[in-house]
mmCIF file of C-alpha atoms and ligand atoms in Angstrom:
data_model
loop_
_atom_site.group_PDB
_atom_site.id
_atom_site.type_symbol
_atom_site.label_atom_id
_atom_site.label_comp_id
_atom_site.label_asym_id
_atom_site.label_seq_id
_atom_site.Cartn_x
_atom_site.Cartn_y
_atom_site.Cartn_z
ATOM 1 C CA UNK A 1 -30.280 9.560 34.680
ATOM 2 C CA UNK A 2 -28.871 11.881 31.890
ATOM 3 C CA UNK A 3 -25.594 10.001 31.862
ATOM 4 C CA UNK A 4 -27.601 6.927 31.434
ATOM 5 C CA UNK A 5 -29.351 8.362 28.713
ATOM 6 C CA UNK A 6 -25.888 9.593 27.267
ATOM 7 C CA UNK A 7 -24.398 6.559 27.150
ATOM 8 C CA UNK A 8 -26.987 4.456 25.502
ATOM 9 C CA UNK A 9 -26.971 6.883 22.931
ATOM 10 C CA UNK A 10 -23.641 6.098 22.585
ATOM 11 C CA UNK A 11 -24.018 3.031 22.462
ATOM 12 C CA UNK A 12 -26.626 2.546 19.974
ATOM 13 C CA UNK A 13 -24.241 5.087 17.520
ATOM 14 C CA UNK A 14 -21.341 2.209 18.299
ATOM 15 C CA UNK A 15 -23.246 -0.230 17.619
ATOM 16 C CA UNK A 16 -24.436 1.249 14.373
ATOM 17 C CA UNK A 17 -20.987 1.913 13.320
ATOM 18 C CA UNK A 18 -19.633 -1.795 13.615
ATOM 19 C CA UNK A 19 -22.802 -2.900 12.037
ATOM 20 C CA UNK A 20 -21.912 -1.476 8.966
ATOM 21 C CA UNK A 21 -22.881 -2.020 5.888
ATOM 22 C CA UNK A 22 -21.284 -5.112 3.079
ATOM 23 C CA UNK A 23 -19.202 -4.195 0.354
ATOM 24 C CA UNK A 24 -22.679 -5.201 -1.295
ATOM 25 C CA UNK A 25 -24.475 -2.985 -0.041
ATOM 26 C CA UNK A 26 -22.498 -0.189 -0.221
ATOM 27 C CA UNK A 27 -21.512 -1.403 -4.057
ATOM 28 C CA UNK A 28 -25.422 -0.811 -4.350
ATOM 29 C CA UNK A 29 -25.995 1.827 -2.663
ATOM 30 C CA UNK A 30 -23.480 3.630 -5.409
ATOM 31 C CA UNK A 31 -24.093 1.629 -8.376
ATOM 32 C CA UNK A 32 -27.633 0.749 -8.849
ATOM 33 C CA UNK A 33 -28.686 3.906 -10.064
ATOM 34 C CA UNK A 34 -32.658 3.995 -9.963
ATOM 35 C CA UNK A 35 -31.996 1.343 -6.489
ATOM 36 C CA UNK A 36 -33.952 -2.018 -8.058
ATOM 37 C CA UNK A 37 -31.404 -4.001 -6.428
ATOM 38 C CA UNK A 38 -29.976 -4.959 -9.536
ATOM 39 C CA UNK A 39 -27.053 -2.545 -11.019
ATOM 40 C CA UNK A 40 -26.985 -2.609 -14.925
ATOM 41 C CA UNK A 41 -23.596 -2.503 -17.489
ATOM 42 C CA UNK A 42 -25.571 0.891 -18.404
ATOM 43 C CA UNK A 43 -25.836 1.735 -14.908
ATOM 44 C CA UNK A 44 -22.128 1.079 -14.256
ATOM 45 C CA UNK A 45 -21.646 3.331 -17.789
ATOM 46 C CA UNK A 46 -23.419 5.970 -16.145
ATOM 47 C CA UNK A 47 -21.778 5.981 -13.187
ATOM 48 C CA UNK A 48 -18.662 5.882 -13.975
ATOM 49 C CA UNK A 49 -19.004 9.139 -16.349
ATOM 50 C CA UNK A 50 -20.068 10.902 -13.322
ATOM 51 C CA UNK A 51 -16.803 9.655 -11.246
ATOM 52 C CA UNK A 52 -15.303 10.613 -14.258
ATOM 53 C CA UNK A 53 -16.354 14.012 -14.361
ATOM 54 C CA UNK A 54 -16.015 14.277 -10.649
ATOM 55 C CA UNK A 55 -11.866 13.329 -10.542
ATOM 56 C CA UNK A 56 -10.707 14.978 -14.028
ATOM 57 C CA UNK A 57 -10.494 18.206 -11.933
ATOM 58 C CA UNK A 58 -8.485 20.293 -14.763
ATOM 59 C CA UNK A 59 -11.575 19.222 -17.066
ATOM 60 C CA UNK A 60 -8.816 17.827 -19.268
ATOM 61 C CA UNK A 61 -10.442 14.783 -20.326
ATOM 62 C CA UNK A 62 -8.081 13.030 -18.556
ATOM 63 C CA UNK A 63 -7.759 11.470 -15.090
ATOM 64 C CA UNK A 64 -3.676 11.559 -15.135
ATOM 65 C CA UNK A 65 -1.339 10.608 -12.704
ATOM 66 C CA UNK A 66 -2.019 13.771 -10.461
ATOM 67 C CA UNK A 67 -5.538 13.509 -10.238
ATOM 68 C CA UNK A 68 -5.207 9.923 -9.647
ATOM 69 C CA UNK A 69 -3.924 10.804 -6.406
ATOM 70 C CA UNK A 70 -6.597 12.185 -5.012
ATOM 71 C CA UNK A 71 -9.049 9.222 -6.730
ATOM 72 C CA UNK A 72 -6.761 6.582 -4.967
ATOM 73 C CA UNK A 73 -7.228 7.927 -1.847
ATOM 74 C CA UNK A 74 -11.182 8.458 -2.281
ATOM 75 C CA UNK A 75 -11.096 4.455 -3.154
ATOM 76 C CA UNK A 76 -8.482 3.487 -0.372
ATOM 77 C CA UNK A 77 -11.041 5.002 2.467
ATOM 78 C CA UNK A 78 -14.015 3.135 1.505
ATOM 79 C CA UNK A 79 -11.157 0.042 1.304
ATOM 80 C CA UNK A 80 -10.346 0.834 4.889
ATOM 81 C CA UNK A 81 -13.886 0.781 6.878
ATOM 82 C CA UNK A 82 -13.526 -2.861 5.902
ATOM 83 C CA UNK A 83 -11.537 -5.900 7.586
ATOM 84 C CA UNK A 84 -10.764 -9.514 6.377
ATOM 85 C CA UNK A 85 -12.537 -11.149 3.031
ATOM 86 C CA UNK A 86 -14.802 -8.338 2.910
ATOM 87 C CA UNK A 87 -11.884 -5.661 2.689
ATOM 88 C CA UNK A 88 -10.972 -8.172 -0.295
ATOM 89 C CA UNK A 89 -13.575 -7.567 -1.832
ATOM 90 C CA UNK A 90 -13.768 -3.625 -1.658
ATOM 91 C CA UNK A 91 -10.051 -3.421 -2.595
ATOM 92 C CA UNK A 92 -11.026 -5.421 -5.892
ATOM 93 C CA UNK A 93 -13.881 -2.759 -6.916
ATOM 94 C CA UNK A 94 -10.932 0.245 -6.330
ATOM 95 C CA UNK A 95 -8.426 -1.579 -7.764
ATOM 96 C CA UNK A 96 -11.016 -2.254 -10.832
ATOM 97 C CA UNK A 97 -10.820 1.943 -11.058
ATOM 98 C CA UNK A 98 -6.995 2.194 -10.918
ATOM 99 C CA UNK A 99 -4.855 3.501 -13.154
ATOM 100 C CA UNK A 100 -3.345 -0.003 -14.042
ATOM 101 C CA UNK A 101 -6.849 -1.393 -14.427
ATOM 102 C CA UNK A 102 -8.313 1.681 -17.081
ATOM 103 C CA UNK A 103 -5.199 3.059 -18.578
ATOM 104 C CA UNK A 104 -5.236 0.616 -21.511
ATOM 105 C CA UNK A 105 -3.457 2.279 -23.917
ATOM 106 C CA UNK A 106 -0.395 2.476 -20.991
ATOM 107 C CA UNK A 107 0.132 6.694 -21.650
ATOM 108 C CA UNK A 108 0.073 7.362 -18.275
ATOM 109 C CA UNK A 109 -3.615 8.652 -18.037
ATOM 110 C CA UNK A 110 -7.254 7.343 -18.711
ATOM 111 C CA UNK A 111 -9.476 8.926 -21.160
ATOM 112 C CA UNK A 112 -12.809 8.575 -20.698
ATOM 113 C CA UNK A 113 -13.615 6.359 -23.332
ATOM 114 C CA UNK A 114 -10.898 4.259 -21.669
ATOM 115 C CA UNK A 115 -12.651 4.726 -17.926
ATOM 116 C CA UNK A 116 -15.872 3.684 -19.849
ATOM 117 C CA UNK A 117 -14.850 1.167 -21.794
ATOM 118 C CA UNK A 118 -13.696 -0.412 -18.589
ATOM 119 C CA UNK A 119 -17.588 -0.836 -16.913
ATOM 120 C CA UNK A 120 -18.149 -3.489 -19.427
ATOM 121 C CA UNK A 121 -14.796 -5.925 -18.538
ATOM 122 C CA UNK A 122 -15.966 -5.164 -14.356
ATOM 123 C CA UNK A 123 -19.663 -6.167 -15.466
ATOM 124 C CA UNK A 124 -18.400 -9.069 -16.779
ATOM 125 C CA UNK A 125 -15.896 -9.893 -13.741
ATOM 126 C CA UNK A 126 -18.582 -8.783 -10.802
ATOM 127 C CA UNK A 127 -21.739 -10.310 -12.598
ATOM 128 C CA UNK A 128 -20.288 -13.781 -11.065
ATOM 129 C CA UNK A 129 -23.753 -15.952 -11.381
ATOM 130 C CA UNK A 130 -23.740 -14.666 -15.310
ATOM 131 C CA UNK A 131 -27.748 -13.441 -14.935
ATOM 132 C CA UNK A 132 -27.027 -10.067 -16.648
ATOM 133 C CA UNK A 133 -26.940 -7.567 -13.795
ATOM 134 C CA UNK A 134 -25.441 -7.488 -10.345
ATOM 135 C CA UNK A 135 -27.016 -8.407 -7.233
ATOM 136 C CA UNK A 136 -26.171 -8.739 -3.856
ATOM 137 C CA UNK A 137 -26.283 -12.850 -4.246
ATOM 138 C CA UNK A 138 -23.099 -11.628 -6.990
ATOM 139 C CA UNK A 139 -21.170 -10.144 -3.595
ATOM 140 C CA UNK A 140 -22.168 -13.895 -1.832
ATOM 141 C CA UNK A 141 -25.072 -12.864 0.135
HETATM 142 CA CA1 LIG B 1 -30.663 -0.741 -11.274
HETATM 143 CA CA1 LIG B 2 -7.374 15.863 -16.096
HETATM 144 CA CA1 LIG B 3 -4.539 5.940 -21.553
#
């Protein structure tokens, strides 16, 4: 009776792991800031400073090509919970955070005005149905 009880537990812990969440919801979930389903240029701005703040580990005001090591990685993980079109889709929000992507003055590291500057080009690239903000119906659901 225990082992019974030990293995739907199991189960139901599988079964929440493969029902994971969309690269929508999990955009969400990091994005929309104050969670009214809808996540804002500002929002993105915001955001973005904190991830910032959070990889520029020598508080250089820089993200260089060192640090961007470890922020690759951090991006490649969340790429690799996913499989198919919806992997896709996560790899183009990291990519949208790479080096290439931010680093527009091509020196080799992003500033943060650069990192910033970049939320409003991705606004403009994920807001796909144009209504000012993104939504899940933006990620096709
Ligand atoms: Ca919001
Ligand atoms: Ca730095
Ligand atoms: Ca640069």
């Amino acid at each position: 009776m225990i082992l019974r009880v030990t293995t739907a537990a199991l189960l139901l812990s599988a079964t929440a792991l493969f029902a994971q969440t969309t690269p929508g919801d999990q955009f969400l979930a990091n994005w929309d800031l104050n969670g009214n389903g809808t996540a804002t240029v500002e929002e993105l701005r915001e955001m973005r400073s904190s991830v910032f703040v959070t990889f520029d580990a020598n508080d250089d005001g820089f993200i260089d090509a060192t640090e961007y090591v470890m922020f690759d990685e951090a991006r490649q993980n969340d790429v690799d919970a996913y499989q198919g079109p919806e992997r896709a889709q996560m790899q183009k929000v990291a990519d949208a955070m790479g080096l290439a992507a931010s680093d527009q003055d091509s020196d080799g590291r992003v500033s943060e005005a650069e990192f910033l500057s970049g939320a409003d080009r991705w606004f403009a690239k994920l807001d796909k149905n144009g209504h000012g903000g993104i939504t899940m119906a933006d990620f096709g659901k």
